[in-house]
């Protein structure tokens, strides 16, 4: 019999979070970002659950776009990272994928092909990862028009560097740069808004927003949890309590003897560890829950197990299910304790943890 460590995925909560994104997008249409295997939730089931709501999907790469087609879905799919070879462009044309072109090499590939997909151009407004500099944009557009390639151009995208920080002025600066760079092309659509942009008062949303982490219940904003933003957790990571014992005062638990009991403490071992994707750096006092009672981790997380203090759950017994994050303990709380973000936690759950959908 397999262990009962599992990630339970609430697809109704996913759909409600999408509705929240749509309500905060103003007049913009909303494409659902399902990259990184649906942020660790399973790209096929996630996209299928959103298919009746989202007019487009967005992924990072071609492999993820293929997974959506393999799930039997036919909606347009935006490739946010564009393509990595000329042959990829032909595949985009055949399967309704919309690559975002960000380099002159990609444009050269496009010009060499007869069959061309519809596509987007990325504008580098200050994040300095990918995209054409605003000063290059008029030249790029002229090149596309001269070669007759511009007919497939849908519009422009950019990406915000600091939208998660309400104190930063950079998002307003990037928005202004984007507006100036694209103002000469009013007939083309525009997309700027990641999840965080949906929670910035007064932020222009343009034509298409691109919510990602908020669909899965994680917070896109610094210092704020998803629950505080009105989002519902979609993933509940659970594992069984497989052992309990009384640790006498002065004795330790786990590798490195990093935790010492300051009093006699009832301790439990949980069948999950960093081999399952639970963060190794989540140390003592990271919250968990059992039977609705909040408890805490103690000592180091090992590959297959972690220890919890059962003082607040005196009735807990072997076989009970421990929630590592979900409805009682928010994933953002665990991420803060581990010195990371909810994005990394959810996408990091490994393949040995089965996903169960409801």
PDB file of C-alpha atoms in Angstrom, residues 77-315:
ATOM      1  CA  UNK A  77      -1.632  29.406 -26.190  1.00  0.00           C
ATOM      2  CA  UNK A  78       0.829  32.272 -25.721  1.00  0.00           C
ATOM      3  CA  UNK A  79       4.503  31.264 -25.439  1.00  0.00           C
ATOM      4  CA  UNK A  80       5.921  33.889 -23.105  1.00  0.00           C
ATOM      5  CA  UNK A  81       9.540  32.885 -23.735  1.00  0.00           C
ATOM      6  CA  UNK A  82       9.066  32.705 -27.479  1.00  0.00           C
ATOM      7  CA  UNK A  83      10.809  29.976 -29.463  1.00  0.00           C
ATOM      8  CA  UNK A  84      14.284  28.466 -29.364  1.00  0.00           C
ATOM      9  CA  UNK A  85      14.638  27.227 -32.964  1.00  0.00           C
ATOM     10  CA  UNK A  86      13.289  28.114 -36.409  1.00  0.00           C
ATOM     11  CA  UNK A  87      11.351  24.842 -36.627  1.00  0.00           C
ATOM     12  CA  UNK A  88       9.430  25.841 -33.489  1.00  0.00           C
ATOM     13  CA  UNK A  89       7.807  28.711 -35.387  1.00  0.00           C
ATOM     14  CA  UNK A  90       6.316  26.314 -37.927  1.00  0.00           C
ATOM     15  CA  UNK A  91       4.886  24.216 -35.089  1.00  0.00           C
ATOM     16  CA  UNK A  92       3.352  27.356 -33.578  1.00  0.00           C
ATOM     17  CA  UNK A  93       1.646  28.115 -36.905  1.00  0.00           C
ATOM     18  CA  UNK A  94       0.220  24.609 -37.148  1.00  0.00           C
ATOM     19  CA  UNK A  95      -1.101  24.365 -33.597  1.00  0.00           C
ATOM     20  CA  UNK A  96      -2.383  27.828 -32.752  1.00  0.00           C
ATOM     21  CA  UNK A  97       0.482  28.848 -30.475  1.00  0.00           C
ATOM     22  CA  UNK A  98       1.281  32.556 -30.178  1.00  0.00           C
ATOM     23  CA  UNK A  99       5.008  33.098 -29.559  1.00  0.00           C
ATOM     24  CA  UNK A 100       6.306  36.273 -27.962  1.00  0.00           C
ATOM     25  CA  UNK A 101       9.329  37.356 -30.006  1.00  0.00           C
ATOM     26  CA  UNK A 102      12.015  39.196 -28.086  1.00  0.00           C
ATOM     27  CA  UNK A 103      15.172  38.992 -30.262  1.00  0.00           C
ATOM     28  CA  UNK A 104      16.403  39.772 -33.749  1.00  0.00           C
ATOM     29  CA  UNK A 105      17.357  36.116 -34.194  1.00  0.00           C
ATOM     30  CA  UNK A 106      13.726  35.105 -33.742  1.00  0.00           C
ATOM     31  CA  UNK A 107      12.644  37.720 -36.294  1.00  0.00           C
ATOM     32  CA  UNK A 108      15.191  36.364 -38.786  1.00  0.00           C
ATOM     33  CA  UNK A 109      13.732  32.873 -38.383  1.00  0.00           C
ATOM     34  CA  UNK A 110      10.231  34.261 -38.870  1.00  0.00           C
ATOM     35  CA  UNK A 111      11.212  35.994 -42.111  1.00  0.00           C
ATOM     36  CA  UNK A 112      12.557  32.742 -43.581  1.00  0.00           C
ATOM     37  CA  UNK A 113       9.264  30.864 -43.266  1.00  0.00           C
ATOM     38  CA  UNK A 114       6.178  30.777 -45.448  1.00  0.00           C
ATOM     39  CA  UNK A 115       3.778  29.542 -42.768  1.00  0.00           C
ATOM     40  CA  UNK A 116       3.756  32.039 -39.939  1.00  0.00           C
ATOM     41  CA  UNK A 117       1.855  32.115 -36.654  1.00  0.00           C
ATOM     42  CA  UNK A 118       0.253  35.130 -35.089  1.00  0.00           C
ATOM     43  CA  UNK A 119       2.732  36.550 -32.603  1.00  0.00           C
ATOM     44  CA  UNK A 120       3.553  39.218 -30.040  1.00  0.00           C
ATOM     45  CA  UNK A 121       6.565  41.485 -29.540  1.00  0.00           C
ATOM     46  CA  UNK A 122       8.159  41.952 -26.147  1.00  0.00           C
ATOM     47  CA  UNK A 123       9.260  45.422 -25.104  1.00  0.00           C
ATOM     48  CA  UNK A 124      12.053  45.780 -22.564  1.00  0.00           C
ATOM     49  CA  UNK A 125      10.789  48.575 -20.318  1.00  0.00           C
ATOM     50  CA  UNK A 126      13.459  48.222 -17.636  1.00  0.00           C
ATOM     51  CA  UNK A 127      13.494  44.649 -16.320  1.00  0.00           C
ATOM     52  CA  UNK A 128      16.369  43.946 -18.726  1.00  0.00           C
ATOM     53  CA  UNK A 129      15.807  40.234 -19.182  1.00  0.00           C
ATOM     54  CA  UNK A 130      14.212  39.889 -22.617  1.00  0.00           C
ATOM     55  CA  UNK A 131      12.692  42.189 -25.200  1.00  0.00           C
ATOM     56  CA  UNK A 132      13.379  44.950 -27.699  1.00  0.00           C
ATOM     57  CA  UNK A 133      14.523  48.279 -26.303  1.00  0.00           C
ATOM     58  CA  UNK A 134      11.922  51.028 -26.868  1.00  0.00           C
ATOM     59  CA  UNK A 135      14.398  52.818 -29.136  1.00  0.00           C
ATOM     60  CA  UNK A 136      14.506  49.722 -31.369  1.00  0.00           C
ATOM     61  CA  UNK A 137      10.771  49.290 -31.697  1.00  0.00           C
ATOM     62  CA  UNK A 138      10.149  51.618 -34.659  1.00  0.00           C
ATOM     63  CA  UNK A 139      12.922  49.896 -36.587  1.00  0.00           C
ATOM     64  CA  UNK A 140      11.544  46.458 -35.741  1.00  0.00           C
ATOM     65  CA  UNK A 141       8.078  47.487 -36.920  1.00  0.00           C
ATOM     66  CA  UNK A 142       9.475  48.926 -40.130  1.00  0.00           C
ATOM     67  CA  UNK A 143      11.357  45.708 -40.797  1.00  0.00           C
ATOM     68  CA  UNK A 144       8.204  43.630 -40.285  1.00  0.00           C
ATOM     69  CA  UNK A 145       6.169  45.886 -42.571  1.00  0.00           C
ATOM     70  CA  UNK A 146       8.786  45.889 -45.340  1.00  0.00           C
ATOM     71  CA  UNK A 147       8.838  42.101 -45.397  1.00  0.00           C
ATOM     72  CA  UNK A 148       5.086  41.764 -45.081  1.00  0.00           C
ATOM     73  CA  UNK A 149       5.355  39.964 -41.760  1.00  0.00           C
ATOM     74  CA  UNK A 150       3.480  42.539 -39.731  1.00  0.00           C
ATOM     75  CA  UNK A 151       0.052  41.096 -40.612  1.00  0.00           C
ATOM     76  CA  UNK A 152       0.534  38.378 -38.020  1.00  0.00           C
ATOM     77  CA  UNK A 153       1.428  40.743 -35.204  1.00  0.00           C
ATOM     78  CA  UNK A 154      -1.178  40.824 -32.428  1.00  0.00           C
ATOM     79  CA  UNK A 155       0.462  43.332 -30.130  1.00  0.00           C
ATOM     80  CA  UNK A 156       3.020  44.071 -27.440  1.00  0.00           C
ATOM     81  CA  UNK A 157       3.861  42.721 -24.006  1.00  0.00           C
ATOM     82  CA  UNK A 158       6.198  43.736 -21.218  1.00  0.00           C
ATOM     83  CA  UNK A 159       6.905  42.394 -17.746  1.00  0.00           C
ATOM     84  CA  UNK A 160       7.112  44.244 -14.441  1.00  0.00           C
ATOM     85  CA  UNK A 161      10.116  43.899 -12.153  1.00  0.00           C
ATOM     86  CA  UNK A 162       8.701  45.313  -8.909  1.00  0.00           C
ATOM     87  CA  UNK A 163       4.915  45.124  -9.140  1.00  0.00           C
ATOM     88  CA  UNK A 164       4.903  43.004  -5.962  1.00  0.00           C
ATOM     89  CA  UNK A 165       6.238  45.973  -3.961  1.00  0.00           C
ATOM     90  CA  UNK A 166       3.568  48.644  -3.405  1.00  0.00           C
ATOM     91  CA  UNK A 167       6.260  51.098  -2.293  1.00  0.00           C
ATOM     92  CA  UNK A 168       8.245  50.862  -5.535  1.00  0.00           C
ATOM     93  CA  UNK A 169       7.834  53.514  -8.217  1.00  0.00           C
ATOM     94  CA  UNK A 170       9.313  51.258 -10.911  1.00  0.00           C
ATOM     95  CA  UNK A 171       5.995  49.825 -12.086  1.00  0.00           C
ATOM     96  CA  UNK A 172       4.654  53.275 -12.896  1.00  0.00           C
ATOM     97  CA  UNK A 173       7.917  54.074 -14.685  1.00  0.00           C
ATOM     98  CA  UNK A 174       7.754  50.881 -16.744  1.00  0.00           C
ATOM     99  CA  UNK A 175       4.105  51.524 -17.615  1.00  0.00           C
ATOM    100  CA  UNK A 176       4.985  55.000 -18.849  1.00  0.00           C
ATOM    101  CA  UNK A 177       7.874  53.677 -20.958  1.00  0.00           C
ATOM    102  CA  UNK A 178       5.591  51.025 -22.444  1.00  0.00           C
ATOM    103  CA  UNK A 179       2.845  53.513 -23.278  1.00  0.00           C
ATOM    104  CA  UNK A 180       5.278  55.843 -25.052  1.00  0.00           C
ATOM    105  CA  UNK A 181       6.982  53.024 -26.952  1.00  0.00           C
ATOM    106  CA  UNK A 182       3.732  51.564 -28.299  1.00  0.00           C
ATOM    107  CA  UNK A 183       1.705  54.748 -28.789  1.00  0.00           C
ATOM    108  CA  UNK A 184       2.488  54.884 -32.507  1.00  0.00           C
ATOM    109  CA  UNK A 185       0.686  51.579 -33.044  1.00  0.00           C
ATOM    110  CA  UNK A 186      -2.832  52.088 -31.639  1.00  0.00           C
ATOM    111  CA  UNK A 187      -4.387  49.221 -33.564  1.00  0.00           C
ATOM    112  CA  UNK A 188      -2.379  46.574 -31.730  1.00  0.00           C
ATOM    113  CA  UNK A 189      -3.275  45.094 -28.352  1.00  0.00           C
ATOM    114  CA  UNK A 190      -1.152  45.400 -25.233  1.00  0.00           C
ATOM    115  CA  UNK A 191      -0.465  43.201 -22.197  1.00  0.00           C
ATOM    116  CA  UNK A 192       1.448  44.187 -19.066  1.00  0.00           C
ATOM    117  CA  UNK A 193      -0.398  42.919 -16.018  1.00  0.00           C
ATOM    118  CA  UNK A 194       1.027  40.009 -14.004  1.00  0.00           C
ATOM    119  CA  UNK A 195      -0.747  38.851 -10.848  1.00  0.00           C
ATOM    120  CA  UNK A 196       0.657  41.667  -8.731  1.00  0.00           C
ATOM    121  CA  UNK A 197      -0.606  44.320 -11.134  1.00  0.00           C
ATOM    122  CA  UNK A 198      -4.177  43.213 -10.361  1.00  0.00           C
ATOM    123  CA  UNK A 199      -3.690  44.490  -6.804  1.00  0.00           C
ATOM    124  CA  UNK A 200      -2.112  47.874  -7.602  1.00  0.00           C
ATOM    125  CA  UNK A 201      -4.753  50.635  -7.411  1.00  0.00           C
ATOM    126  CA  UNK A 202      -4.916  52.676 -10.581  1.00  0.00           C
ATOM    127  CA  UNK A 203      -2.637  50.403 -12.586  1.00  0.00           C
ATOM    128  CA  UNK A 204      -3.556  50.449 -16.309  1.00  0.00           C
ATOM    129  CA  UNK A 205      -4.440  46.912 -17.400  1.00  0.00           C
ATOM    130  CA  UNK A 206      -4.563  47.593 -21.171  1.00  0.00           C
ATOM    131  CA  UNK A 207      -6.080  44.769 -23.273  1.00  0.00           C
ATOM    132  CA  UNK A 208      -4.903  41.463 -21.751  1.00  0.00           C
ATOM    133  CA  UNK A 209      -3.868  40.608 -18.204  1.00  0.00           C
ATOM    134  CA  UNK A 210      -1.740  37.567 -17.334  1.00  0.00           C
ATOM    135  CA  UNK A 211      -2.491  36.266 -13.823  1.00  0.00           C
ATOM    136  CA  UNK A 212      -0.326  33.405 -12.639  1.00  0.00           C
ATOM    137  CA  UNK A 213       0.354  32.800  -8.930  1.00  0.00           C
ATOM    138  CA  UNK A 214      -2.938  34.372  -7.843  1.00  0.00           C
ATOM    139  CA  UNK A 215      -4.878  31.652  -9.686  1.00  0.00           C
ATOM    140  CA  UNK A 216      -3.350  29.104  -7.320  1.00  0.00           C
ATOM    141  CA  UNK A 217      -3.988  31.059  -4.132  1.00  0.00           C
ATOM    142  CA  UNK A 218      -0.467  32.356  -3.563  1.00  0.00           C
ATOM    143  CA  UNK A 219       0.165  36.005  -2.875  1.00  0.00           C
ATOM    144  CA  UNK A 220       1.918  38.103  -5.511  1.00  0.00           C
ATOM    145  CA  UNK A 221       2.428  40.970  -3.052  1.00  0.00           C
ATOM    146  CA  UNK A 222       5.268  41.465  -0.595  1.00  0.00           C
ATOM    147  CA  UNK A 223       4.186  41.118   3.034  1.00  0.00           C
ATOM    148  CA  UNK A 224       0.648  39.975   2.216  1.00  0.00           C
ATOM    149  CA  UNK A 225      -0.823  36.476   2.141  1.00  0.00           C
ATOM    150  CA  UNK A 226      -3.132  35.134  -0.506  1.00  0.00           C
ATOM    151  CA  UNK A 227      -5.936  34.852   2.004  1.00  0.00           C
ATOM    152  CA  UNK A 228      -5.584  38.541   2.877  1.00  0.00           C
ATOM    153  CA  UNK A 229      -5.991  39.332  -0.826  1.00  0.00           C
ATOM    154  CA  UNK A 230      -9.208  37.326  -1.045  1.00  0.00           C
ATOM    155  CA  UNK A 231      -7.631  34.319  -2.763  1.00  0.00           C
ATOM    156  CA  UNK A 232      -8.370  30.689  -1.971  1.00  0.00           C
ATOM    157  CA  UNK A 233      -5.728  27.981  -1.554  1.00  0.00           C
ATOM    158  CA  UNK A 234      -5.877  25.476  -4.387  1.00  0.00           C
ATOM    159  CA  UNK A 235      -3.246  22.976  -3.235  1.00  0.00           C
ATOM    160  CA  UNK A 236      -3.372  21.198   0.121  1.00  0.00           C
ATOM    161  CA  UNK A 237      -0.137  19.313   0.752  1.00  0.00           C
ATOM    162  CA  UNK A 238      -0.755  16.473   3.193  1.00  0.00           C
ATOM    163  CA  UNK A 239       1.264  13.616   4.626  1.00  0.00           C
ATOM    164  CA  UNK A 240       0.620  10.959   7.307  1.00  0.00           C
ATOM    165  CA  UNK A 241       1.855  11.029  10.861  1.00  0.00           C
ATOM    166  CA  UNK A 242       3.821   7.757  10.998  1.00  0.00           C
ATOM    167  CA  UNK A 243       5.282   7.766  14.514  1.00  0.00           C
ATOM    168  CA  UNK A 244       4.947   9.517  17.869  1.00  0.00           C
ATOM    169  CA  UNK A 245       7.163   9.487  20.920  1.00  0.00           C
ATOM    170  CA  UNK A 246       7.954  11.458  24.057  1.00  0.00           C
ATOM    171  CA  UNK A 247      11.251  13.290  23.784  1.00  0.00           C
ATOM    172  CA  UNK A 248      12.651  13.920  27.295  1.00  0.00           C
ATOM    173  CA  UNK A 249      13.890  17.389  28.195  1.00  0.00           C
ATOM    174  CA  UNK A 250      17.466  17.881  27.044  1.00  0.00           C
ATOM    175  CA  UNK A 251      17.332  15.382  24.170  1.00  0.00           C
ATOM    176  CA  UNK A 252      17.414  16.267  20.477  1.00  0.00           C
ATOM    177  CA  UNK A 253      15.622  15.271  17.282  1.00  0.00           C
ATOM    178  CA  UNK A 254      17.012  14.743  13.793  1.00  0.00           C
ATOM    179  CA  UNK A 255      20.162  15.540  11.862  1.00  0.00           C
ATOM    180  CA  UNK A 256      22.655  17.866  13.482  1.00  0.00           C
ATOM    181  CA  UNK A 257      20.760  17.705  16.794  1.00  0.00           C
ATOM    182  CA  UNK A 258      19.647  21.220  15.913  1.00  0.00           C
ATOM    183  CA  UNK A 259      16.596  21.161  18.196  1.00  0.00           C
ATOM    184  CA  UNK A 260      16.790  20.353  21.897  1.00  0.00           C
ATOM    185  CA  UNK A 261      13.663  19.746  23.975  1.00  0.00           C
ATOM    186  CA  UNK A 262      13.443  22.289  26.805  1.00  0.00           C
ATOM    187  CA  UNK A 263      10.776  20.121  28.421  1.00  0.00           C
ATOM    188  CA  UNK A 264       9.320  16.675  27.902  1.00  0.00           C
ATOM    189  CA  UNK A 265       7.746  17.011  24.443  1.00  0.00           C
ATOM    190  CA  UNK A 266       5.429  14.740  22.493  1.00  0.00           C
ATOM    191  CA  UNK A 267       6.883  14.589  19.005  1.00  0.00           C
ATOM    192  CA  UNK A 268       5.620  13.094  15.729  1.00  0.00           C
ATOM    193  CA  UNK A 269       7.312  12.083  12.492  1.00  0.00           C
ATOM    194  CA  UNK A 270       5.622  12.982   9.192  1.00  0.00           C
ATOM    195  CA  UNK A 271       6.223  11.098   5.923  1.00  0.00           C
ATOM    196  CA  UNK A 272       7.374  14.010   3.764  1.00  0.00           C
ATOM    197  CA  UNK A 273      10.699  15.724   3.191  1.00  0.00           C
ATOM    198  CA  UNK A 274      12.804  17.608   0.716  1.00  0.00           C
ATOM    199  CA  UNK A 275      12.756  14.566  -1.584  1.00  0.00           C
ATOM    200  CA  UNK A 276       9.074  15.389  -2.028  1.00  0.00           C
ATOM    201  CA  UNK A 277       9.769  19.061  -2.579  1.00  0.00           C
ATOM    202  CA  UNK A 278       9.086  20.290   0.940  1.00  0.00           C
ATOM    203  CA  UNK A 279      11.660  23.032   1.590  1.00  0.00           C
ATOM    204  CA  UNK A 280      14.706  21.866   3.533  1.00  0.00           C
ATOM    205  CA  UNK A 281      15.210  25.366   4.935  1.00  0.00           C
ATOM    206  CA  UNK A 282      11.842  25.360   6.685  1.00  0.00           C
ATOM    207  CA  UNK A 283      13.126  24.897  10.210  1.00  0.00           C
ATOM    208  CA  UNK A 284      11.836  24.901  13.761  1.00  0.00           C
ATOM    209  CA  UNK A 285       8.594  26.870  14.246  1.00  0.00           C
ATOM    210  CA  UNK A 286       7.437  26.560  10.632  1.00  0.00           C
ATOM    211  CA  UNK A 287       3.661  25.987  10.959  1.00  0.00           C
ATOM    212  CA  UNK A 288       1.753  22.849   9.994  1.00  0.00           C
ATOM    213  CA  UNK A 289      -1.632  21.511  11.113  1.00  0.00           C
ATOM    214  CA  UNK A 290      -3.239  18.261  12.213  1.00  0.00           C
ATOM    215  CA  UNK A 291      -6.947  17.703  12.785  1.00  0.00           C
ATOM    216  CA  UNK A 292      -7.459  21.453  12.365  1.00  0.00           C
ATOM    217  CA  UNK A 293      -4.936  22.289  15.111  1.00  0.00           C
ATOM    218  CA  UNK A 294      -1.872  24.340  14.231  1.00  0.00           C
ATOM    219  CA  UNK A 295       1.404  22.720  15.224  1.00  0.00           C
ATOM    220  CA  UNK A 296       5.045  23.466  14.414  1.00  0.00           C
ATOM    221  CA  UNK A 297       8.039  21.784  12.837  1.00  0.00           C
ATOM    222  CA  UNK A 298      11.061  21.029  15.024  1.00  0.00           C
ATOM    223  CA  UNK A 299      14.593  20.311  13.896  1.00  0.00           C
ATOM    224  CA  UNK A 300      15.828  19.815  10.364  1.00  0.00           C
ATOM    225  CA  UNK A 301      13.756  18.606   7.439  1.00  0.00           C
ATOM    226  CA  UNK A 302      15.299  15.419   6.054  1.00  0.00           C
ATOM    227  CA  UNK A 303      14.832  13.813   2.640  1.00  0.00           C
ATOM    228  CA  UNK A 304      11.822  11.669   3.523  1.00  0.00           C
ATOM    229  CA  UNK A 305      10.609  12.854   6.923  1.00  0.00           C
ATOM    230  CA  UNK A 306      10.211  15.819   9.186  1.00  0.00           C
ATOM    231  CA  UNK A 307       9.424  16.178  12.888  1.00  0.00           C
ATOM    232  CA  UNK A 308       6.576  18.106  14.481  1.00  0.00           C
ATOM    233  CA  UNK A 309       5.770  19.203  18.014  1.00  0.00           C
ATOM    234  CA  UNK A 310       2.387  17.714  18.993  1.00  0.00           C
ATOM    235  CA  UNK A 311       1.908  19.740  22.164  1.00  0.00           C
ATOM    236  CA  UNK A 312      -1.036  21.659  20.637  1.00  0.00           C
ATOM    237  CA  UNK A 313      -2.636  18.489  19.268  1.00  0.00           C
ATOM    238  CA  UNK A 314      -2.751  16.058  22.210  1.00  0.00           C
ATOM    239  CA  UNK A 315      -5.210  13.732  20.465  1.00  0.00           C
TER     240      UNK A 315
END
